[in-house]
PDB file of C-alpha atoms in Angstrom:
ATOM      1  CA  MET A   1       0.000   0.000   0.000  1.00  0.00           C
ATOM      2  CA  ALA A   2       1.071   3.609  -0.444  1.00  0.00           C
ATOM      3  CA  THR A   3       2.940   5.151   2.455  1.00  0.00           C
ATOM      4  CA  GLY A   4       1.775   8.696   1.726  1.00  0.00           C
ATOM      5  CA  ARG A   5       5.328   9.800   1.008  1.00  0.00           C
ATOM      6  CA  SER A   6       6.045  11.744  -2.142  1.00  0.00           C
ATOM      7  CA  HIS A   7       7.528   9.794  -5.027  1.00  0.00           C
ATOM      8  CA  ARG A   8      11.291   9.414  -5.035  1.00  0.00           C
ATOM      9  CA  PRO A   9      12.969   7.713  -7.996  1.00  0.00           C
ATOM     10  CA  ALA A  10      14.702   4.454  -7.258  1.00  0.00           C
ATOM     11  CA  THR A  11      18.501   4.623  -7.148  1.00  0.00           C
ATOM     12  CA  ARG A  12      19.988   4.330 -10.636  1.00  0.00           C
ATOM     13  CA  SER A  13      22.743   1.824 -11.271  1.00  0.00           C
ATOM     14  CA  ARG A  14      26.200   2.853 -12.465  1.00  0.00           C
ATOM     15  CA  GLY A  15      25.681   6.400 -11.192  1.00  0.00           C
ATOM     16  CA  ILE A  16      23.932   7.707 -14.320  1.00  0.00           C
ATOM     17  CA  PRO A  17      22.155  10.993 -13.450  1.00  0.00           C
ATOM     18  CA  GLU A  18      18.376  11.063 -13.760  1.00  0.00           C
ATOM     19  CA  ALA A  19      18.592  13.931 -16.277  1.00  0.00           C
ATOM     20  CA  THR A  20      20.821  11.797 -18.501  1.00  0.00           C
ATOM     21  CA  VAL A  21      18.439   8.836 -18.238  1.00  0.00           C
ATOM     22  CA  ALA A  22      15.595  11.133 -19.343  1.00  0.00           C
ATOM     23  CA  ARG A  23      17.555  12.104 -22.484  1.00  0.00           C
ATOM     24  CA  LEU A  24      18.565   8.574 -23.509  1.00  0.00           C
ATOM     25  CA  PRO A  25      15.194   7.870 -25.209  1.00  0.00           C
ATOM     26  CA  LEU A  26      15.642  11.071 -27.251  1.00  0.00           C
ATOM     27  CA  TYR A  27      19.026   9.855 -28.484  1.00  0.00           C
ATOM     28  CA  LEU A  28      17.625   6.397 -29.176  1.00  0.00           C
ATOM     29  CA  ARG A  29      14.767   7.813 -31.259  1.00  0.00           C
ATOM     30  CA  ALA A  30      17.172   9.899 -33.342  1.00  0.00           C
ATOM     31  CA  LEU A  31      19.590   6.991 -33.732  1.00  0.00           C
ATOM     32  CA  THR A  32      16.812   4.602 -34.745  1.00  0.00           C
ATOM     33  CA  ALA A  33      15.769   7.013 -37.503  1.00  0.00           C
ATOM     34  CA  LEU A  34      19.390   7.124 -38.724  1.00  0.00           C
ATOM     35  CA  SER A  35      19.626   3.326 -38.592  1.00  0.00           C
ATOM     36  CA  GLU A  36      16.461   2.974 -40.669  1.00  0.00           C
ATOM     37  CA  ARG A  37      18.143   5.171 -43.311  1.00  0.00           C
ATOM     38  CA  SER A  38      21.278   2.951 -43.168  1.00  0.00           C
ATOM     39  CA  VAL A  39      23.458   5.807 -41.886  1.00  0.00           C
ATOM     40  CA  PRO A  40      26.607   4.130 -40.463  1.00  0.00           C
ATOM     41  CA  THR A  41      28.082   6.928 -38.334  1.00  0.00           C
ATOM     42  CA  VAL A  42      26.976  10.264 -36.916  1.00  0.00           C
ATOM     43  CA  SER A  43      28.835  13.180 -35.344  1.00  0.00           C
ATOM     44  CA  SER A  44      27.962  14.472 -31.907  1.00  0.00           C
ATOM     45  CA  GLU A  45      26.794  17.765 -33.442  1.00  0.00           C
ATOM     46  CA  GLU A  46      24.451  16.030 -35.902  1.00  0.00           C
ATOM     47  CA  LEU A  47      23.019  13.684 -33.298  1.00  0.00           C
ATOM     48  CA  ALA A  48      22.609  16.478 -30.743  1.00  0.00           C
ATOM     49  CA  ALA A  49      20.685  18.573 -33.273  1.00  0.00           C
ATOM     50  CA  ALA A  50      18.424  15.624 -34.115  1.00  0.00           C
ATOM     51  CA  ALA A  51      17.748  14.994 -30.405  1.00  0.00           C
ATOM     52  CA  GLY A  52      17.257  18.672 -29.553  1.00  0.00           C
ATOM     53  CA  VAL A  53      20.176  19.049 -27.107  1.00  0.00           C
ATOM     54  CA  ASN A  54      23.596  20.687 -27.319  1.00  0.00           C
ATOM     55  CA  SER A  55      26.577  18.583 -28.357  1.00  0.00           C
ATOM     56  CA  ALA A  56      28.550  19.159 -25.128  1.00  0.00           C
ATOM     57  CA  LYS A  57      25.652  17.751 -23.082  1.00  0.00           C
ATOM     58  CA  LEU A  58      25.366  14.784 -25.439  1.00  0.00           C
ATOM     59  CA  ARG A  59      29.070  13.940 -25.131  1.00  0.00           C
ATOM     60  CA  LYS A  60      28.799  14.191 -21.334  1.00  0.00           C
ATOM     61  CA  ASP A  61      25.752  11.890 -21.332  1.00  0.00           C
ATOM     62  CA  PHE A  62      27.520   9.326 -23.500  1.00  0.00           C
ATOM     63  CA  SER A  63      30.570   9.384 -21.226  1.00  0.00           C
ATOM     64  CA  TYR A  64      28.374   7.792 -18.529  1.00  0.00           C
ATOM     65  CA  LEU A  65      27.803   4.910 -20.938  1.00  0.00           C
ATOM     66  CA  GLY A  66      31.525   4.579 -21.637  1.00  0.00           C
ATOM     67  CA  SER A  67      31.005   5.645 -25.254  1.00  0.00           C
ATOM     68  CA  TYR A  68      33.282   8.390 -26.551  1.00  0.00           C
ATOM     69  CA  GLY A  69      33.097   8.015 -30.329  1.00  0.00           C
ATOM     70  CA  THR A  70      36.041   8.253 -32.721  1.00  0.00           C
ATOM     71  CA  ARG A  71      37.671  11.583 -33.514  1.00  0.00           C
ATOM     72  CA  GLY A  72      37.006  12.577 -37.117  1.00  0.00           C
ATOM     73  CA  VAL A  73      34.513   9.735 -37.572  1.00  0.00           C
ATOM     74  CA  GLY A  74      31.844  10.138 -34.902  1.00  0.00           C
ATOM     75  CA  TYR A  75      29.679   7.487 -33.288  1.00  0.00           C
ATOM     76  CA  ASP A  76      28.793   4.094 -34.714  1.00  0.00           C
ATOM     77  CA  VAL A  77      24.998   4.283 -35.072  1.00  0.00           C
ATOM     78  CA  GLU A  78      24.191   0.569 -34.697  1.00  0.00           C
ATOM     79  CA  TYR A  79      26.449   0.158 -31.679  1.00  0.00           C
ATOM     80  CA  LEU A  80      24.912   3.179 -29.960  1.00  0.00           C
ATOM     81  CA  VAL A  81      21.397   1.852 -30.633  1.00  0.00           C
ATOM     82  CA  TYR A  82      22.386  -1.396 -28.934  1.00  0.00           C
ATOM     83  CA  GLN A  83      24.243   0.337 -26.099  1.00  0.00           C
ATOM     84  CA  ILE A  84      21.394   2.710 -25.213  1.00  0.00           C
ATOM     85  CA  SER A  85      18.766  -0.018 -25.652  1.00  0.00           C
ATOM     86  CA  ARG A  86      20.704  -2.209 -23.232  1.00  0.00           C
ATOM     87  CA  GLU A  87      21.082   0.625 -20.732  1.00  0.00           C
ATOM     88  CA  LEU A  88      17.341   1.353 -20.880  1.00  0.00           C
ATOM     89  CA  GLY A  89      16.514  -2.329 -20.479  1.00  0.00           C
ATOM     90  CA  LEU A  90      14.967  -2.616 -23.932  1.00  0.00           C
ATOM     91  CA  THR A  91      16.860  -5.732 -24.976  1.00  0.00           C
ATOM     92  CA  GLN A  92      14.284  -7.830 -23.120  1.00  0.00           C
ATOM     93  CA  ASP A  93      10.504  -8.137 -23.290  1.00  0.00           C
ATOM     94  CA  TRP A  94       8.574  -6.015 -20.771  1.00  0.00           C
ATOM     95  CA  PRO A  95       4.946  -7.045 -20.173  1.00  0.00           C
ATOM     96  CA  VAL A  96       2.724  -4.025 -19.481  1.00  0.00           C
ATOM     97  CA  VAL A  97      -0.846  -3.749 -18.214  1.00  0.00           C
ATOM     98  CA  ILE A  98      -3.107  -0.799 -19.035  1.00  0.00           C
ATOM     99  CA  VAL A  99      -5.781  -0.041 -16.437  1.00  0.00           C
ATOM    100  CA  GLY A 100      -8.702   2.107 -17.594  1.00  0.00           C
ATOM    101  CA  ILE A 101      -9.893   1.385 -21.117  1.00  0.00           C
ATOM    102  CA  GLY A 102     -11.747   4.588 -21.912  1.00  0.00           C
ATOM    103  CA  ASN A 103     -10.871   6.718 -24.927  1.00  0.00           C
ATOM    104  CA  LEU A 104      -7.295   7.298 -23.753  1.00  0.00           C
ATOM    105  CA  GLY A 105      -6.693   3.737 -22.596  1.00  0.00           C
ATOM    106  CA  ALA A 106      -8.028   2.362 -25.889  1.00  0.00           C
ATOM    107  CA  ALA A 107      -5.797   4.753 -27.829  1.00  0.00           C
ATOM    108  CA  LEU A 108      -2.782   3.555 -25.838  1.00  0.00           C
ATOM    109  CA  ALA A 109      -3.738  -0.067 -26.479  1.00  0.00           C
ATOM    110  CA  ASN A 110      -3.840   0.648 -30.212  1.00  0.00           C
ATOM    111  CA  TYR A 111      -0.456   2.392 -30.199  1.00  0.00           C
ATOM    112  CA  GLY A 112       1.865   0.349 -32.397  1.00  0.00           C
ATOM    113  CA  GLY A 113       5.086   1.735 -30.926  1.00  0.00           C
ATOM    114  CA  PHE A 114       5.083  -0.397 -27.768  1.00  0.00           C
ATOM    115  CA  ALA A 115       6.060  -3.695 -29.404  1.00  0.00           C
ATOM    116  CA  SER A 116       8.839  -2.177 -31.505  1.00  0.00           C
ATOM    117  CA  ARG A 117      10.376  -0.638 -28.382  1.00  0.00           C
ATOM    118  CA  GLY A 118      10.434  -3.739 -26.202  1.00  0.00           C
ATOM    119  CA  PHE A 119       7.034  -3.499 -24.496  1.00  0.00           C
ATOM    120  CA  ARG A 120       4.276  -6.084 -24.763  1.00  0.00           C
ATOM    121  CA  VAL A 121       0.742  -5.161 -23.725  1.00  0.00           C
ATOM    122  CA  ALA A 122      -0.032  -8.193 -21.570  1.00  0.00           C
ATOM    123  CA  ALA A 123      -3.507  -7.147 -20.451  1.00  0.00           C
ATOM    124  CA  LEU A 124      -6.171  -4.464 -20.647  1.00  0.00           C
ATOM    125  CA  ILE A 125      -8.122  -3.967 -17.419  1.00  0.00           C
ATOM    126  CA  ASP A 126     -11.268  -1.959 -16.663  1.00  0.00           C
ATOM    127  CA  ALA A 127     -13.867  -1.729 -13.884  1.00  0.00           C
ATOM    128  CA  ASP A 128     -16.808  -1.605 -16.313  1.00  0.00           C
ATOM    129  CA  PRO A 129     -18.408  -5.073 -16.565  1.00  0.00           C
ATOM    130  CA  GLY A 130     -19.820  -4.061 -19.938  1.00  0.00           C
ATOM    131  CA  LEU A 131     -16.282  -3.966 -21.381  1.00  0.00           C
ATOM    132  CA  THR A 132     -15.215  -7.358 -20.026  1.00  0.00           C
ATOM    133  CA  GLY A 133     -14.397  -9.720 -22.856  1.00  0.00           C
ATOM    134  CA  LYS A 134     -14.622  -7.073 -25.565  1.00  0.00           C
ATOM    135  CA  PRO A 135     -11.472  -6.919 -27.721  1.00  0.00           C
ATOM    136  CA  VAL A 136      -9.498  -3.682 -27.992  1.00  0.00           C
ATOM    137  CA  ALA A 137      -6.542  -3.809 -30.374  1.00  0.00           C
ATOM    138  CA  GLY A 138      -7.093  -7.558 -30.522  1.00  0.00           C
ATOM    139  CA  ILE A 139      -6.815  -7.988 -26.724  1.00  0.00           C
ATOM    140  CA  PRO A 140      -9.910  -8.874 -24.655  1.00  0.00           C
ATOM    141  CA  VAL A 141     -10.563  -6.469 -21.774  1.00  0.00           C
ATOM    142  CA  GLN A 142     -10.439  -8.074 -18.317  1.00  0.00           C
ATOM    143  CA  HIS A 143     -12.210  -6.913 -15.162  1.00  0.00           C
ATOM    144  CA  THR A 144     -10.361  -5.190 -12.311  1.00  0.00           C
ATOM    145  CA  ASP A 145     -11.415  -8.024  -9.986  1.00  0.00           C
ATOM    146  CA  ASP A 146      -8.718 -10.097 -11.688  1.00  0.00           C
ATOM    147  CA  LEU A 147      -5.991  -7.420 -11.499  1.00  0.00           C
ATOM    148  CA  GLU A 148      -3.795  -9.136  -8.909  1.00  0.00           C
ATOM    149  CA  LYS A 149      -4.042 -12.519 -10.645  1.00  0.00           C
ATOM    150  CA  ILE A 150      -3.101 -10.938 -13.988  1.00  0.00           C
ATOM    151  CA  ILE A 151      -0.104  -9.077 -12.532  1.00  0.00           C
ATOM    152  CA  LYS A 152       1.303 -12.141 -10.824  1.00  0.00           C
ATOM    153  CA  GLY A 153       0.478 -14.534 -13.665  1.00  0.00           C
ATOM    154  CA  ASP A 154       2.302 -12.445 -16.286  1.00  0.00           C
ATOM    155  CA  ARG A 155       4.975 -11.243 -13.825  1.00  0.00           C
ATOM    156  CA  VAL A 156       4.167  -7.650 -14.764  1.00  0.00           C
ATOM    157  CA  SER A 157       6.384  -4.925 -13.316  1.00  0.00           C
ATOM    158  CA  ILE A 158       5.108  -1.943 -15.369  1.00  0.00           C
ATOM    159  CA  GLY A 159       1.569  -0.600 -15.126  1.00  0.00           C
ATOM    160  CA  VAL A 160      -0.151   2.188 -17.058  1.00  0.00           C
ATOM    161  CA  ILE A 161      -2.960   4.062 -15.296  1.00  0.00           C
ATOM    162  CA  ALA A 162      -5.482   5.735 -17.605  1.00  0.00           C
ATOM    163  CA  THR A 163      -8.407   5.905 -15.178  1.00  0.00           C
ATOM    164  CA  PRO A 164     -10.318   8.975 -13.926  1.00  0.00           C
ATOM    165  CA  ALA A 165      -8.477  10.846 -11.161  1.00  0.00           C
ATOM    166  CA  GLY A 166     -10.729   9.559  -8.396  1.00  0.00           C
ATOM    167  CA  ALA A 167      -9.863   5.920  -9.061  1.00  0.00           C
ATOM    168  CA  ALA A 168      -6.152   6.336  -9.776  1.00  0.00           C
ATOM    169  CA  GLN A 169      -4.737   6.057  -6.236  1.00  0.00           C
ATOM    170  CA  GLN A 170      -6.707   2.915  -5.436  1.00  0.00           C
ATOM    171  CA  VAL A 171      -5.585   1.332  -8.708  1.00  0.00           C
ATOM    172  CA  CYS A 172      -2.009   2.394  -7.959  1.00  0.00           C
ATOM    173  CA  ASP A 173      -2.141   0.812  -4.501  1.00  0.00           C
ATOM    174  CA  ARG A 174      -3.415  -2.473  -5.936  1.00  0.00           C
ATOM    175  CA  LEU A 175      -0.775  -2.507  -8.681  1.00  0.00           C
ATOM    176  CA  VAL A 176       2.017  -1.916  -6.178  1.00  0.00           C
ATOM    177  CA  ALA A 177       0.674  -4.513  -3.742  1.00  0.00           C
ATOM    178  CA  ALA A 178       0.572  -7.045  -6.591  1.00  0.00           C
ATOM    179  CA  GLY A 179       4.233  -6.430  -7.480  1.00  0.00           C
ATOM    180  CA  VAL A 180       4.284  -3.553  -9.990  1.00  0.00           C
ATOM    181  CA  THR A 181       7.310  -1.332  -9.366  1.00  0.00           C
ATOM    182  CA  SER A 182       7.023   1.166 -12.260  1.00  0.00           C
ATOM    183  CA  ILE A 183       3.909   3.176 -13.159  1.00  0.00           C
ATOM    184  CA  LEU A 184       3.098   5.468 -16.066  1.00  0.00           C
ATOM    185  CA  ASN A 185       0.309   7.725 -14.823  1.00  0.00           C
ATOM    186  CA  PHE A 186      -2.044   9.467 -17.252  1.00  0.00           C
ATOM    187  CA  ALA A 187      -4.634  10.284 -14.572  1.00  0.00           C
ATOM    188  CA  PRO A 188      -4.757  14.003 -13.626  1.00  0.00           C
ATOM    189  CA  THR A 189      -3.629  13.457 -10.050  1.00  0.00           C
ATOM    190  CA  VAL A 190      -0.449  12.965  -8.028  1.00  0.00           C
ATOM    191  CA  LEU A 191       0.077   9.419  -6.794  1.00  0.00           C
ATOM    192  CA  ALA A 192       1.622   8.480  -3.446  1.00  0.00           C
ATOM    193  CA  VAL A 193       3.864   5.424  -3.694  1.00  0.00           C
ATOM    194  CA  PRO A 194       6.344   3.640  -1.413  1.00  0.00           C
ATOM    195  CA  ASP A 195      10.106   3.863  -1.858  1.00  0.00           C
ATOM    196  CA  GLY A 196      11.373   1.694  -4.684  1.00  0.00           C
ATOM    197  CA  VAL A 197       8.426   2.438  -6.976  1.00  0.00           C
ATOM    198  CA  ASP A 198       8.997   4.781  -9.933  1.00  0.00           C
ATOM    199  CA  VAL A 199       6.187   6.949 -11.264  1.00  0.00           C
ATOM    200  CA  ARG A 200       6.229   8.924 -14.519  1.00  0.00           C
ATOM    201  CA  LYS A 201       3.344  11.349 -14.912  1.00  0.00           C
ATOM    202  CA  VAL A 202       1.913  12.395 -18.275  1.00  0.00           C
ATOM    203  CA  ASP A 203      -0.607  15.254 -17.982  1.00  0.00           C
ATOM    204  CA  LEU A 204      -1.730  16.562 -21.359  1.00  0.00           C
ATOM    205  CA  SER A 205      -3.780  19.394 -19.825  1.00  0.00           C
ATOM    206  CA  ILE A 206      -0.707  20.765 -18.038  1.00  0.00           C
ATOM    207  CA  GLU A 207       1.294  20.706 -21.260  1.00  0.00           C
ATOM    208  CA  LEU A 208      -1.513  22.596 -23.035  1.00  0.00           C
ATOM    209  CA  GLN A 209      -1.642  25.146 -20.215  1.00  0.00           C
ATOM    210  CA  ILE A 210       2.097  25.744 -20.558  1.00  0.00           C
ATOM    211  CA  LEU A 211       1.621  26.295 -24.295  1.00  0.00           C
ATOM    212  CA  ALA A 212      -1.245  28.693 -23.530  1.00  0.00           C
ATOM    213  CA  PHE A 213       1.099  30.669 -21.260  1.00  0.00           C
ATOM    214  CA  HIS A 214       3.644  31.026 -24.058  1.00  0.00           C
ATOM    215  CA  GLU A 215       0.949  31.990 -26.574  1.00  0.00           C
ATOM    216  CA  GLN A 216      -0.363  34.657 -24.212  1.00  0.00           C
ATOM    217  CA  ARG A 217       3.134  36.019 -23.672  1.00  0.00           C
ATOM    218  CA  LYS A 218       3.795  36.169 -27.416  1.00  0.00           C
ATOM    219  CA  SER A 219       0.467  37.931 -27.929  1.00  0.00           C
ATOM    220  CA  GLY A 220       1.351  40.437 -25.211  1.00  0.00           C
ATOM    221  CA  GLU A 221       4.714  41.150 -26.802  1.00  0.00           C
ATOM    222  CA  GLU A 222       3.065  41.758 -30.175  1.00  0.00           C
ATOM    223  CA  THR A 223       0.526  44.096 -28.564  1.00  0.00           C
ATOM    224  CA  ALA A 224       3.283  45.980 -26.774  1.00  0.00           C
ATOM    225  CA  ALA A 225       5.252  46.294 -30.002  1.00  0.00           C
ATOM    226  CA  GLY A 226       2.184  47.612 -31.821  1.00  0.00           C
ATOM    227  CA  GLY A 227       1.526  50.119 -29.035  1.00  0.00           C
ATOM    228  CA  GLY A 228       5.110  51.355 -29.236  1.00  0.00           C
ATOM    229  CA  ALA A 229       4.768  51.988 -32.956  1.00  0.00           C
ATOM    230  CA  LYS A 230       1.569  53.972 -32.385  1.00  0.00           C
ATOM    231  CA  ALA A 231       3.248  56.013 -29.653  1.00  0.00           C
ATOM    232  CA  ALA A 232       6.164  56.830 -31.952  1.00  0.00           C
ATOM    233  CA  ALA A 233       3.734  57.975 -34.648  1.00  0.00           C
ATOM    234  CA  ALA A 234       1.942  60.196 -32.136  1.00  0.00           C
ATOM    235  CA  VAL A 235       5.071  62.184 -31.243  1.00  0.00           C
ATOM    236  CA  THR A 236       6.110  62.649 -34.900  1.00  0.00           C
ATOM    237  CA  PRO A 237       4.455  65.836 -36.218  1.00  0.00           C
ATOM    238  CA  PRO A 238       2.492  65.257 -39.407  1.00  0.00           C
ATOM    239  CA  THR A 239       3.834  66.822 -42.548  1.00  0.00           C
ATOM    240  CA  ASP A 240       1.384  69.350 -43.927  1.00  0.00           C
ATOM    241  CA  SER A 241       1.660  70.396 -47.579  1.00  0.00           C
ATOM    242  CA  SER A 242       1.262  74.082 -46.577  1.00  0.00           C
ATOM    243  CA  ASP A 243       4.546  73.894 -44.674  1.00  0.00           C
ATOM    244  CA  GLN A 244       6.499  72.700 -47.709  1.00  0.00           C
ATOM    245  CA  GLY A 245       8.704  74.869 -49.892  1.00  0.00           C
ATOM    246  CA  PRO A 246       8.080  75.531 -53.555  1.00  0.00           C
ATOM    247  CA  ASP A 247       9.730  72.251 -54.528  1.00  0.00           C
ATOM    248  CA  GLY A 248       7.844  70.238 -51.967  1.00  0.00           C
ATOM    249  CA  ASP A 249      10.697  70.200 -49.407  1.00  0.00           C
ATOM    250  CA  VAL A 250      10.157  71.186 -45.795  1.00  0.00           C
ATOM    251  CA  PRO A 251      11.829  74.618 -45.303  1.00  0.00           C
ATOM    252  CA  ALA A 252      14.846  74.758 -42.977  1.00  0.00           C
ATOM    253  CA  VAL A 253      13.073  77.411 -40.862  1.00  0.00           C
ATOM    254  CA  MET A 254       9.445  76.720 -40.169  1.00  0.00           C
ATOM    255  CA  PRO A 255       7.134  79.751 -40.363  1.00  0.00           C
ATOM    256  CA  ALA A 256       6.109  81.162 -37.031  1.00  0.00           C
TER     257      ALA A 256
END
């Protein structure tokens, strides 16, 4: 059961910083795209640009993996794909359960990227009896009454919560009690978990709110810029044709 303590990430092996771990999937995605194009090697600058980080940070991250590349050649793409995949634990099959098969849960079940990245959707679970037995993405939905049996039977260590906020903590507690030690939380709430359990939270509404903040700021800057132009026009005296000289030029000395 949850202890009520705030989530603390489990200690990482080999002393790799959490920030570096968070960037490894970005490098892997960029490297996989290069591999699919049969690109044999890549420089740190090219890979950093593709991953959206600076090259100095990339080289520092790779030093934790013991990979330093070859001067004048760069990094071997296939070897880095293997090295990062191994470090992330993607060289083995990870069974995953998704709890909450509403619109979001069904969309996650239909996502084709899990299998190609080392994750197997072992079960879909929902509290609605009307969904029990109905296939989603070719997998029959099972009732939450069987959650513990499913977790232990498939030796699941990763759970995905896509339930409403009010049900998320109870589902989390049951997952943890059954042996799940890593949770991806899509519910709009903060989960309390015991030490040794990792939680990653995905809140789409928060991301949209952050984008709204930036849009509002950009709009304010544009308004301020427009106001400054109007103010500049207000202090510049208009040129009247009666004040111009015979050739249309403004006289050096304006008439009193």
